[in-house]
Short mmCIF file of C-alpha atoms in Angstrom, two decimals:
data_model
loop_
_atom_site.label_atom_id
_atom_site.label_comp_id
_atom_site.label_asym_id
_atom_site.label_seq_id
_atom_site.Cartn_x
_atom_site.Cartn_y
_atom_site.Cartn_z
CA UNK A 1 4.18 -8.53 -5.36
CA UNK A 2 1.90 -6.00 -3.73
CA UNK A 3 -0.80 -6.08 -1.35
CA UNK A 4 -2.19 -2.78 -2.08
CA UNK A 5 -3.95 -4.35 -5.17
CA UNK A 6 -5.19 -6.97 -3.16
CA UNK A 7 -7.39 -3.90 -0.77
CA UNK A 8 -8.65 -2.28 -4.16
CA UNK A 9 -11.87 -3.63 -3.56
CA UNK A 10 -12.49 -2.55 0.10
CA UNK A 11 -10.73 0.66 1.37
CA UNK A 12 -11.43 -0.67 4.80
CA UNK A 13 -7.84 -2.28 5.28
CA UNK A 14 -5.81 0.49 5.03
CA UNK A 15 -5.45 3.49 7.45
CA UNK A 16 -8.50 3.63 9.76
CA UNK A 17 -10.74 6.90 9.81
CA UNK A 18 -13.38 8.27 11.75
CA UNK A 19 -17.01 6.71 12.21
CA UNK A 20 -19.02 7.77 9.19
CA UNK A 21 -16.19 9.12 7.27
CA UNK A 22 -14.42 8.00 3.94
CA UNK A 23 -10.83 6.55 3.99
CA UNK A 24 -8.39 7.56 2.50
CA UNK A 25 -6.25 6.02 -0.04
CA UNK A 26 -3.41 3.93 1.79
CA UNK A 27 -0.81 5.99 0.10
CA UNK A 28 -2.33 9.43 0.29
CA UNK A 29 -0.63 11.17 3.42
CA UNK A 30 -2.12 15.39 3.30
CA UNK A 31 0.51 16.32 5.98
CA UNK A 32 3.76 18.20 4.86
CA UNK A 33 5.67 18.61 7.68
CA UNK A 34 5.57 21.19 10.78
CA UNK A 35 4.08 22.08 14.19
CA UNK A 36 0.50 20.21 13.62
CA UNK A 37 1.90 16.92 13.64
CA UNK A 38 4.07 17.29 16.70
CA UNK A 39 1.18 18.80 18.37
CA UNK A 40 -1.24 15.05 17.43
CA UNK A 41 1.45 13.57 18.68
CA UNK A 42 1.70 15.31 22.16
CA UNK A 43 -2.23 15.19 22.49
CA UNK A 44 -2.96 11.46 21.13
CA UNK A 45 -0.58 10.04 23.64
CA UNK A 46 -1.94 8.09 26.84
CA UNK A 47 -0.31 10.74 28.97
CA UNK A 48 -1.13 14.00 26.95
CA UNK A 49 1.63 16.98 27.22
CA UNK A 50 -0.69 19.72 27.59
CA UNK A 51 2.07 22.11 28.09
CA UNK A 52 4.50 21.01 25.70
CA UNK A 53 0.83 21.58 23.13
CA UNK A 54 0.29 25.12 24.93
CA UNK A 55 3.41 26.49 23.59
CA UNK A 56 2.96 24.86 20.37
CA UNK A 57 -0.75 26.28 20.13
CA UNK A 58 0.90 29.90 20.72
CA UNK A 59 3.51 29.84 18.05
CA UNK A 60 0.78 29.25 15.76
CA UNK A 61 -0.87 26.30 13.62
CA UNK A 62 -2.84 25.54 10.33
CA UNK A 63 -5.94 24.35 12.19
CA UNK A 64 -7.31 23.43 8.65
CA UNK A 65 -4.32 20.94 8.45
CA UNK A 66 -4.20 20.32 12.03
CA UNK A 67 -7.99 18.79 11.48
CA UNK A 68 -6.90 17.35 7.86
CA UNK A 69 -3.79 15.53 9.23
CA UNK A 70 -5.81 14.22 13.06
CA UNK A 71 -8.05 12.69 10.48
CA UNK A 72 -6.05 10.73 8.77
CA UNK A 73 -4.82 9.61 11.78
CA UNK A 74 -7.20 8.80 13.80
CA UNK A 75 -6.95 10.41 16.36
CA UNK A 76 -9.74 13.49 16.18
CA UNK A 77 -11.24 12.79 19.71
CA UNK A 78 -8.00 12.69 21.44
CA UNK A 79 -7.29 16.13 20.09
CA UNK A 80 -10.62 17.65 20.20
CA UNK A 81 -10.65 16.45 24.27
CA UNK A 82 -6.80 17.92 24.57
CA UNK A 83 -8.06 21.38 23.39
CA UNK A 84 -11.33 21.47 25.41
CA UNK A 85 -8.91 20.59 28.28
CA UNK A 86 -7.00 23.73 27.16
CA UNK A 87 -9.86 25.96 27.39
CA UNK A 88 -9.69 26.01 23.78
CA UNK A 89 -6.71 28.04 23.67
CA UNK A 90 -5.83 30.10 20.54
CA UNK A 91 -8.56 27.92 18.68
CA UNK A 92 -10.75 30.47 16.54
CA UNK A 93 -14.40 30.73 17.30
CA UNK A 94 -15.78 28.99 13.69
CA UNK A 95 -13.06 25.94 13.94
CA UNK A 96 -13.79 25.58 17.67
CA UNK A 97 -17.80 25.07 16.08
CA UNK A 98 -16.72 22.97 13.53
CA UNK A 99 -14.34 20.32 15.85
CA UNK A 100 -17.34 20.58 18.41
CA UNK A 101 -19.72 19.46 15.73
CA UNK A 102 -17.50 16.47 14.71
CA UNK A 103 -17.25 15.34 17.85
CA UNK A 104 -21.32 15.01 18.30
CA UNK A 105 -21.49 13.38 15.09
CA UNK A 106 -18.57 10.75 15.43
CA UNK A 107 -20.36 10.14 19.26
CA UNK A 108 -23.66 9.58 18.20
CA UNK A 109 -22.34 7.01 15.20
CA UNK A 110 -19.74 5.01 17.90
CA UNK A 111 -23.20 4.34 19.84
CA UNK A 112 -24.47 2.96 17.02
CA UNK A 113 -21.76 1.06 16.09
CA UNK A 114 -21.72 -0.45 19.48
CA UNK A 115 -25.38 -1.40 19.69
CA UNK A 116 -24.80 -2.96 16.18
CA UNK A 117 -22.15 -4.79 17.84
CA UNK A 118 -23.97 -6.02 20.77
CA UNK A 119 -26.74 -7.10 18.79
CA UNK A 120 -24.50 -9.16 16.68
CA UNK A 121 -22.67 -10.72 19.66
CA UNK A 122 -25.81 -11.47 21.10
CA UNK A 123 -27.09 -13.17 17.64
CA UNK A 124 -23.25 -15.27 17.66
CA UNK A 125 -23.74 -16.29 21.31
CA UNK A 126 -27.49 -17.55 20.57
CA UNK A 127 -26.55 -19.66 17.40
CA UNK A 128 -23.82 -20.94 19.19
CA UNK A 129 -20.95 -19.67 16.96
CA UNK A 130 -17.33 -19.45 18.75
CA UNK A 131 -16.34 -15.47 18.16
CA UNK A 132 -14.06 -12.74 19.35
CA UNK A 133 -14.25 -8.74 18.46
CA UNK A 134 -11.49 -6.68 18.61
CA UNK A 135 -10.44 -2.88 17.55
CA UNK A 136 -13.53 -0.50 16.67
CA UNK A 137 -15.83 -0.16 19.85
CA UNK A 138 -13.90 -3.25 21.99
CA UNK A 139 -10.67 -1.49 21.89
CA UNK A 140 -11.98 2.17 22.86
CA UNK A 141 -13.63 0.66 25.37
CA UNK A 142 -10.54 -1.51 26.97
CA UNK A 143 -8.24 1.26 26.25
CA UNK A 144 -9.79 4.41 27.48
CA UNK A 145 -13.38 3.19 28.82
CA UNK A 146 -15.47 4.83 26.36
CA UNK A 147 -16.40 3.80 23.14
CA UNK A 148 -16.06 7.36 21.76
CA UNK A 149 -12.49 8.01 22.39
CA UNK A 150 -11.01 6.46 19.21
CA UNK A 151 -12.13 6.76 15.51
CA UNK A 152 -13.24 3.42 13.99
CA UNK A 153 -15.58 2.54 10.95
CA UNK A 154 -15.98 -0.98 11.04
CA UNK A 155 -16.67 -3.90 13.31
CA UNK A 156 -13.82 -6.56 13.21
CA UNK A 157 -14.89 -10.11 14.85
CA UNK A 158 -12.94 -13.14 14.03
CA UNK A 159 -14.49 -16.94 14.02
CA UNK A 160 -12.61 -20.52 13.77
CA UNK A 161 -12.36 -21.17 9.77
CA UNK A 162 -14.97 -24.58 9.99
CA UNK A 163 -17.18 -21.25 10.68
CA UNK A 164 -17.10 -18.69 8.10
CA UNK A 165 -19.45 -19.94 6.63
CA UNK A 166 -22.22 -19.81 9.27
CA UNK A 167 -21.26 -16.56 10.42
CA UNK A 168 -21.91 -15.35 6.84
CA UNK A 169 -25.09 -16.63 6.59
CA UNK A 170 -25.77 -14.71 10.00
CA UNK A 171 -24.79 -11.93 9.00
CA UNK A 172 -26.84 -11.87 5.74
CA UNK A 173 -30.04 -12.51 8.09
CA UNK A 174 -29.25 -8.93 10.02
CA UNK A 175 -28.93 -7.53 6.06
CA UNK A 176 -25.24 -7.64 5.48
CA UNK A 177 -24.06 -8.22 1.94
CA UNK A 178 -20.54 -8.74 0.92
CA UNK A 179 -18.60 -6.13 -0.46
CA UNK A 180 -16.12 -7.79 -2.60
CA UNK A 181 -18.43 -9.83 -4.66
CA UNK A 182 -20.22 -13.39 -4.43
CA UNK A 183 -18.68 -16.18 -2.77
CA UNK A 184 -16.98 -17.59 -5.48
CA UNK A 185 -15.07 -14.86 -6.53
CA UNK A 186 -13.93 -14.10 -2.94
CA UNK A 187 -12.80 -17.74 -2.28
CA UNK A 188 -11.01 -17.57 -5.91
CA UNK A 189 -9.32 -14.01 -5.43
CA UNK A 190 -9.35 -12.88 -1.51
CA UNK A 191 -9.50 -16.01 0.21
CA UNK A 192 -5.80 -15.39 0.93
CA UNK A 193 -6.33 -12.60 2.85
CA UNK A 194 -8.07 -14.69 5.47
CA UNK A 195 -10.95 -12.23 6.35
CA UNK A 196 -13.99 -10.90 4.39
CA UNK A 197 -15.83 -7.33 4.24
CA UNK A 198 -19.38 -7.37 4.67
CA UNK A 199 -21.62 -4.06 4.62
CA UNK A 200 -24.86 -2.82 5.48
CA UNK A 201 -26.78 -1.05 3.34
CA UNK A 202 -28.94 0.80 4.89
CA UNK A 203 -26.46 2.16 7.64
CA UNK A 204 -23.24 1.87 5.58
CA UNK A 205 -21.28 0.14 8.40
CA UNK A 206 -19.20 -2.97 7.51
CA UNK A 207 -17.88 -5.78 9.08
CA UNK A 208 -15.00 -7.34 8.62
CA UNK A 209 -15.12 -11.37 9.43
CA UNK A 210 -11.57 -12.72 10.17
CA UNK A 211 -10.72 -16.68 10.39
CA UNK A 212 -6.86 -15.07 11.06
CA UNK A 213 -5.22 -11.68 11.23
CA UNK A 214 -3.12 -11.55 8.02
CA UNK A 215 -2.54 -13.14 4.89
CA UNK A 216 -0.83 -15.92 4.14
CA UNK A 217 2.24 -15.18 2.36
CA UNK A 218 3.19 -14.05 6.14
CA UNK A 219 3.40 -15.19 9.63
CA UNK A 220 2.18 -12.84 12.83
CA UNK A 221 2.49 -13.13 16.61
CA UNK A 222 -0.57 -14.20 17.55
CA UNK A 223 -2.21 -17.25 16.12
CA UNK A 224 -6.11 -18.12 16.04
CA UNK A 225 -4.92 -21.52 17.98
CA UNK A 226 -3.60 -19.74 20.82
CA UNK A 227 -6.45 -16.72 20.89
CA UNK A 228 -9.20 -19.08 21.47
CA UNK A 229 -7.19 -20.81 23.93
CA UNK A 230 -7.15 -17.48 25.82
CA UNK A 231 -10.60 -15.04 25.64
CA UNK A 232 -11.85 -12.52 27.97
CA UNK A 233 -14.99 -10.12 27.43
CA UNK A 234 -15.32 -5.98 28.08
CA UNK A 235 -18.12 -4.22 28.79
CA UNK A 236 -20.32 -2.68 25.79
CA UNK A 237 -23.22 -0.72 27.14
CA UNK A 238 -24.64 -4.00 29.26
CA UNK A 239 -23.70 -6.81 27.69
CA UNK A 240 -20.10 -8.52 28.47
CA UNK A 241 -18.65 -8.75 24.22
CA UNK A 242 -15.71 -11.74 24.05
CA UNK A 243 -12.02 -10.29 22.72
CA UNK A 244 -8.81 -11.39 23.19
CA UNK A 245 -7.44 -11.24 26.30
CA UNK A 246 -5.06 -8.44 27.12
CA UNK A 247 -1.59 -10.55 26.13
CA UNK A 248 -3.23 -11.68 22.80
CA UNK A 249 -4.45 -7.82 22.63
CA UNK A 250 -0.33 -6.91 22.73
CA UNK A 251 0.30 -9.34 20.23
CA UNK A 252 -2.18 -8.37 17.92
CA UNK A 253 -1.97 -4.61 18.12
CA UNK A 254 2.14 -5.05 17.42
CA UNK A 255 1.31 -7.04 14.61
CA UNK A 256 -1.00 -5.37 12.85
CA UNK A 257 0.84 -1.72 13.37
CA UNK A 258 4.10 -3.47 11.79
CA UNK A 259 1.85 -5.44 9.48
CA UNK A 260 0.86 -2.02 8.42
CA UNK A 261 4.03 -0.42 8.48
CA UNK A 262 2.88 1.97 11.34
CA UNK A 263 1.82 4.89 9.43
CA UNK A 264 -1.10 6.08 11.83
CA UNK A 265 -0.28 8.13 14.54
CA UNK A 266 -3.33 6.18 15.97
CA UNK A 267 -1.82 2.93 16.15
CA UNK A 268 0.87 3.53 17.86
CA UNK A 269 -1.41 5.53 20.64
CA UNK A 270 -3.07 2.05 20.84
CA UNK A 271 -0.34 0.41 21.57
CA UNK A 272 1.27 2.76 23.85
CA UNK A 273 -1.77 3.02 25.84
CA UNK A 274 -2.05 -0.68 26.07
CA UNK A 275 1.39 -0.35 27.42
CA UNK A 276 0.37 2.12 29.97
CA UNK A 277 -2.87 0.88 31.33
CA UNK A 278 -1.75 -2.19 31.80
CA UNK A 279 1.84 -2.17 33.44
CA UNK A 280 1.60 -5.93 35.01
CA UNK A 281 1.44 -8.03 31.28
CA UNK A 282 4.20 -9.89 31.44
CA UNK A 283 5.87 -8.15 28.70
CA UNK A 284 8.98 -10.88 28.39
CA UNK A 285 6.43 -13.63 27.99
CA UNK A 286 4.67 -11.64 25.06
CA UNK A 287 7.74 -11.13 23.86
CA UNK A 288 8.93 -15.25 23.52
CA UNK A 289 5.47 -15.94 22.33
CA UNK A 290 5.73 -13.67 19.01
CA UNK A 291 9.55 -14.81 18.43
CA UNK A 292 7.96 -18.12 19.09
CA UNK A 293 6.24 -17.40 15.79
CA UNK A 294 9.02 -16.05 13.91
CA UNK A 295 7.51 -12.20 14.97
CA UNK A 296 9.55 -11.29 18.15
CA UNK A 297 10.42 -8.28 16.65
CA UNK A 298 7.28 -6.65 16.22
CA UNK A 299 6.61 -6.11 19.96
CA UNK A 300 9.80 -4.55 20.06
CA UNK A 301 9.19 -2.10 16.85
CA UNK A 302 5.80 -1.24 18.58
CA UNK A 303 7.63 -0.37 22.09
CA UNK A 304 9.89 1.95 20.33
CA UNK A 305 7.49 3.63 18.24
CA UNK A 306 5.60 4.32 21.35
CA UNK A 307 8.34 5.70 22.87
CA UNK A 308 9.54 7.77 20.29
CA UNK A 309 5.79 8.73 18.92
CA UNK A 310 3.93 8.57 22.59
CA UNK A 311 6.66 9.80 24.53
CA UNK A 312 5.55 6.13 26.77
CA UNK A 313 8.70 4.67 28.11
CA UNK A 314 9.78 0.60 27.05
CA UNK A 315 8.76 -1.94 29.48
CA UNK A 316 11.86 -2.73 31.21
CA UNK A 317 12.10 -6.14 30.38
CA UNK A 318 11.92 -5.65 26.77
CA UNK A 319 15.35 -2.91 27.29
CA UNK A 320 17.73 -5.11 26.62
CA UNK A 321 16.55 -6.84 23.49
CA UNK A 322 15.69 -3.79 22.06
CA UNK A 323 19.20 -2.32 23.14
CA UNK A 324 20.45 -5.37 21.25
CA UNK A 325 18.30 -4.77 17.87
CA UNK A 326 20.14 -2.64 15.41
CA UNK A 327 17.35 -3.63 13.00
CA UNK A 328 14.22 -2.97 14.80
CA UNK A 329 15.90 0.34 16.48
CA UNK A 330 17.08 1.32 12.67
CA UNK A 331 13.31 0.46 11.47
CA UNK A 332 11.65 2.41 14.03
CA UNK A 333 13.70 5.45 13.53
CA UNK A 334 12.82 5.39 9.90
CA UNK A 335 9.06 4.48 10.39
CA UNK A 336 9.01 7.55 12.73
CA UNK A 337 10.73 9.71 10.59
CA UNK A 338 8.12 8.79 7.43
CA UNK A 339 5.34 10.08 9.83
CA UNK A 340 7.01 13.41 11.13
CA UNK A 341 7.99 14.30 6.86
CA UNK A 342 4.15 12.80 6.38
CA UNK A 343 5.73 10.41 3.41
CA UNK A 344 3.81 8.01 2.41
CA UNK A 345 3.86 4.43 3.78
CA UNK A 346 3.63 2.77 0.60
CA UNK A 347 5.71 4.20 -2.39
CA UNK A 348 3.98 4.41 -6.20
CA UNK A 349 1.06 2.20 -4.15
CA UNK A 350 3.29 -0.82 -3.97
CA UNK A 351 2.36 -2.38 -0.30
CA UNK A 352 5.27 -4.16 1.05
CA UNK A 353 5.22 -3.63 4.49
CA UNK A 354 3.62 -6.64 5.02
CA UNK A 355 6.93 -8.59 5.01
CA UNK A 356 7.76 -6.13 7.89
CA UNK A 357 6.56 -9.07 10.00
CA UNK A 358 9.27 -11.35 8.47
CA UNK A 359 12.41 -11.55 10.66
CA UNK A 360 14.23 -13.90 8.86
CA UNK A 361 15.53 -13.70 5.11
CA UNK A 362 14.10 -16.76 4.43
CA UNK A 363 10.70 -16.20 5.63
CA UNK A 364 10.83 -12.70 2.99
CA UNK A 365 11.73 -15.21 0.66
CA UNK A 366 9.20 -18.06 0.98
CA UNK A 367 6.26 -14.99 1.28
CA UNK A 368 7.13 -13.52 -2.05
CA UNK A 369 7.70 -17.05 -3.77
CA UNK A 370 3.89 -17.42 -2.06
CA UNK A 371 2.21 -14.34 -3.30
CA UNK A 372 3.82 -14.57 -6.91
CA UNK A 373 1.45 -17.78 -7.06
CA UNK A 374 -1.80 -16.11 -5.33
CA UNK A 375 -4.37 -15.58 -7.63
CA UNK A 376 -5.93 -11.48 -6.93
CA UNK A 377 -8.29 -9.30 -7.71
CA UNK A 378 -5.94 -7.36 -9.50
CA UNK A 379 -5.18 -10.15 -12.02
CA UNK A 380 -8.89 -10.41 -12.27
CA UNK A 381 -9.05 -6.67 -13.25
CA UNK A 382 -6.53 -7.00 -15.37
CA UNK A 383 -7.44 -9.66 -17.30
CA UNK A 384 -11.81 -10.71 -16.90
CA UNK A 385 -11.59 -14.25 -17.52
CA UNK A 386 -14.93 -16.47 -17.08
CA UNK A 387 -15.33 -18.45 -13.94
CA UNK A 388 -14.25 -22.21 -15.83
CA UNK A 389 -10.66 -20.10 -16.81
CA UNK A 390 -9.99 -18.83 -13.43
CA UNK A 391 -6.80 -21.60 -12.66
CA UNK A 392 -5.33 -19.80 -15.64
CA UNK A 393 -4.61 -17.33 -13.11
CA UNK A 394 -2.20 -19.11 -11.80
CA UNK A 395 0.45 -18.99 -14.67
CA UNK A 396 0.08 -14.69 -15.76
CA UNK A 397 0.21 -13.70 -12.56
CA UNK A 398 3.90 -14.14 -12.50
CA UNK A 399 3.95 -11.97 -15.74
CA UNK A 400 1.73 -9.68 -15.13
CA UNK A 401 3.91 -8.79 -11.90
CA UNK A 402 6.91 -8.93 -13.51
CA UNK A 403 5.54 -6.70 -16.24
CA UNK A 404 4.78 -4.12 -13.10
CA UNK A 405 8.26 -4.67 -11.69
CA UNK A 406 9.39 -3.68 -14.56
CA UNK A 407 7.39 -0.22 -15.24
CA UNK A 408 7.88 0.79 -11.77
CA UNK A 409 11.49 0.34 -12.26
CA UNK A 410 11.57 2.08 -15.76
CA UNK A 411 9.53 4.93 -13.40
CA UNK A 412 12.32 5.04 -11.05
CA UNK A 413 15.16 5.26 -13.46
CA UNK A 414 13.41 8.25 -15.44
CA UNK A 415 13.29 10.19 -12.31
#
């Protein structure tokens, strides 16, 4: 029961990367441990430690890795501004070049993707199509007030599901084709995953449409229902884009990060700088809202990743439930611990941090009964069947993951 097979069609859901550049593979993690990833972490933070990354920077650091590692993090132009900031201290000459070059390439392509964006909001507003962007460009831009400041490579906007369909259609007028295949084959093997990838091909940037913000083997703290019910807009070059409002931001950044395990470095700098930009959210209401929805826990696992990861201190209303959680506190001390060793979220490519977002047994449970019976595009792979055969799906699936169990436990047993 693995999501990870479910993404092999579109590397766009796993760890983001920088405008323009490739992803890598959700498993792959290039860092082994040391002073570069203690440094990201004191540089990515809302409140960087320049001094704590001084001393660092003098006892010496791969700057190869250092690059390699901020990369697959995300988190490039947080570092790149932290050592200009530093006078670029103890940086050599060609690698000083080299992180200076980066950084006019990855702003050039965030302007881009934000004009794309604004021309595509504009085109939703005008056809009269309910929408709401969030991460990429939106989220640099609430977060830190300029669209360059995180790495991104898509465009994420999500629509009510009695409009996926027009918002396709849209998007094929600008020139977008889908990634994953025609229409039939994503309603037959991704539908599932409740959002679509859709890519350009002259500029190579995709979008991702959403109709909800995970699968649904799963729940999450934030519910399309109760986004629409509350919008706001930021500011993308002039034109006022519609996202979530900042509580639904909360919810949705915690979500996703646990969703995901929380194996960038990135997004839990998100998150903690959500935390510390805006200290008035009522943090105790968030809170109810995602144990409302069985999730209460991820806003706690995110607040103690930032603290530990971001050095940004728990809001103090959420101190006493989190004192209370010996499972989120246990979690977040392993999560954290995966990053500093740089071991990879997802072992042998099996993706079950999904089920992260599950606090209850039964709610593990139900989710893996679900996605045993979830027809994917790894059964397709595995076994091409013609279009009239596809419900047959529906009985080897269970097989054909039981067969996997079974090698990956035979893998286990020989090591």
């Amino acid at each position: 029961m693995t999501q990870a097979e479910d993404r092999e069609a579109s590397g766009r859901h796993g760890l983001p990367v920088a405008a323009g550049s490739q992803p890598l593979p959700v498993s792959a993690s290039p860092y082994t441990g040391g002073a570069e990833f203690e440094l990201l972490s004191r540089v990515a933070r809302p409140r960087p430690d320049l001094g704590g990354a001084l001393k660092i920077l003098s006892g010496g650091v791969d700057f190869a890795e250092l690059f390699k590692l901020a990369e697959y993090h995300g988190v490039r132009p947080q570092l790149i501004e932290s050592l200009y900031r530093m006078s670029w201290e103890a940086v050599p000459a060609a690698t000083r070049s080299s992180f200076e070059n980066f950084r006019r390439i990855h702003g050039a392509r965030a302007l881009f993707v934000s004009q794309e964006l604004c021309r595509l909001s504009e085109a939703f507003d005008r056809a009269g199509l309910r929408y709401a962007t969030f991460k990429g460009p939106t989220l640099a831009a609430l977060l830190h007030g300029d669209v360059s400041r995180r790495e991104y490579v898509d465009i994420d906007i999500i629509v009510p599901r009695q409009q996926i369909d027009d918002a396709e259609r849209m998007l094929g007028e600008f020139g977008y084709r889908a990634a994953d295949g025609p229409r039939a084959y994503r309603r037959a093997f991704l539908a599932h995953l409740r959002q679509y990838a859709f890519v350009h091909p002259d500029s190579n940037l995709a979008v991702d449409l959403h109709w909800n913000f995970t699968g649904t083997h799963v729940p999450f703290p934030l519910t399309p229902e109760a986004l629409w019910q509350d919008l706001d807009t930021v500011i993308i070059g002039n034109r006022a884009v519609t996202t979530p409002s900042r509580e639904n931001l909360a919810l949705l950044l915690a979500g996703h990060g646990t969703k995901e395990a929380w194996r960038s470095l990135g997004w839990i700098c998100d998150f903690a700088t959500l935390i510390d930009r805006y200290p008035d959210l009522d943090w105790l209401a968030i809170h109810e809202r995602a144990a409302a929805n069985r999730c209460g826990d991820t806003i706690l696992l995110g607040c103690a990743m930032a603290e530990e990861l971001a050095g940004t201190p728990v809001p103090r209303p959420l101190l006493g439930a989190l004192e209370k959680s010996s499972r989120v506190r246990m979690l977040a001390r392993r999560l954290a611990g995966d990053l500093r060793e740089g071991l990879p979220g997802s072992p042998e490519g099996e993706n079950f941090s999904d089920f992260h977002l599950c606090e209850r047994r039964i709610d593990r449970i139900v989710g893996a009964l679900r996605l045993a019976f979830i027809r994917t595009s790894g059964d397709y792979d595995a076994m091409r069947l013609p279009q009239v055969l596809w419900p047959a799906y529906y009985a080897t699936r269970p097989f054909r993951l039981a067969a996997k169990a079974m090698m990956a436990l035979g893998r286990r047993t020989r090591r």
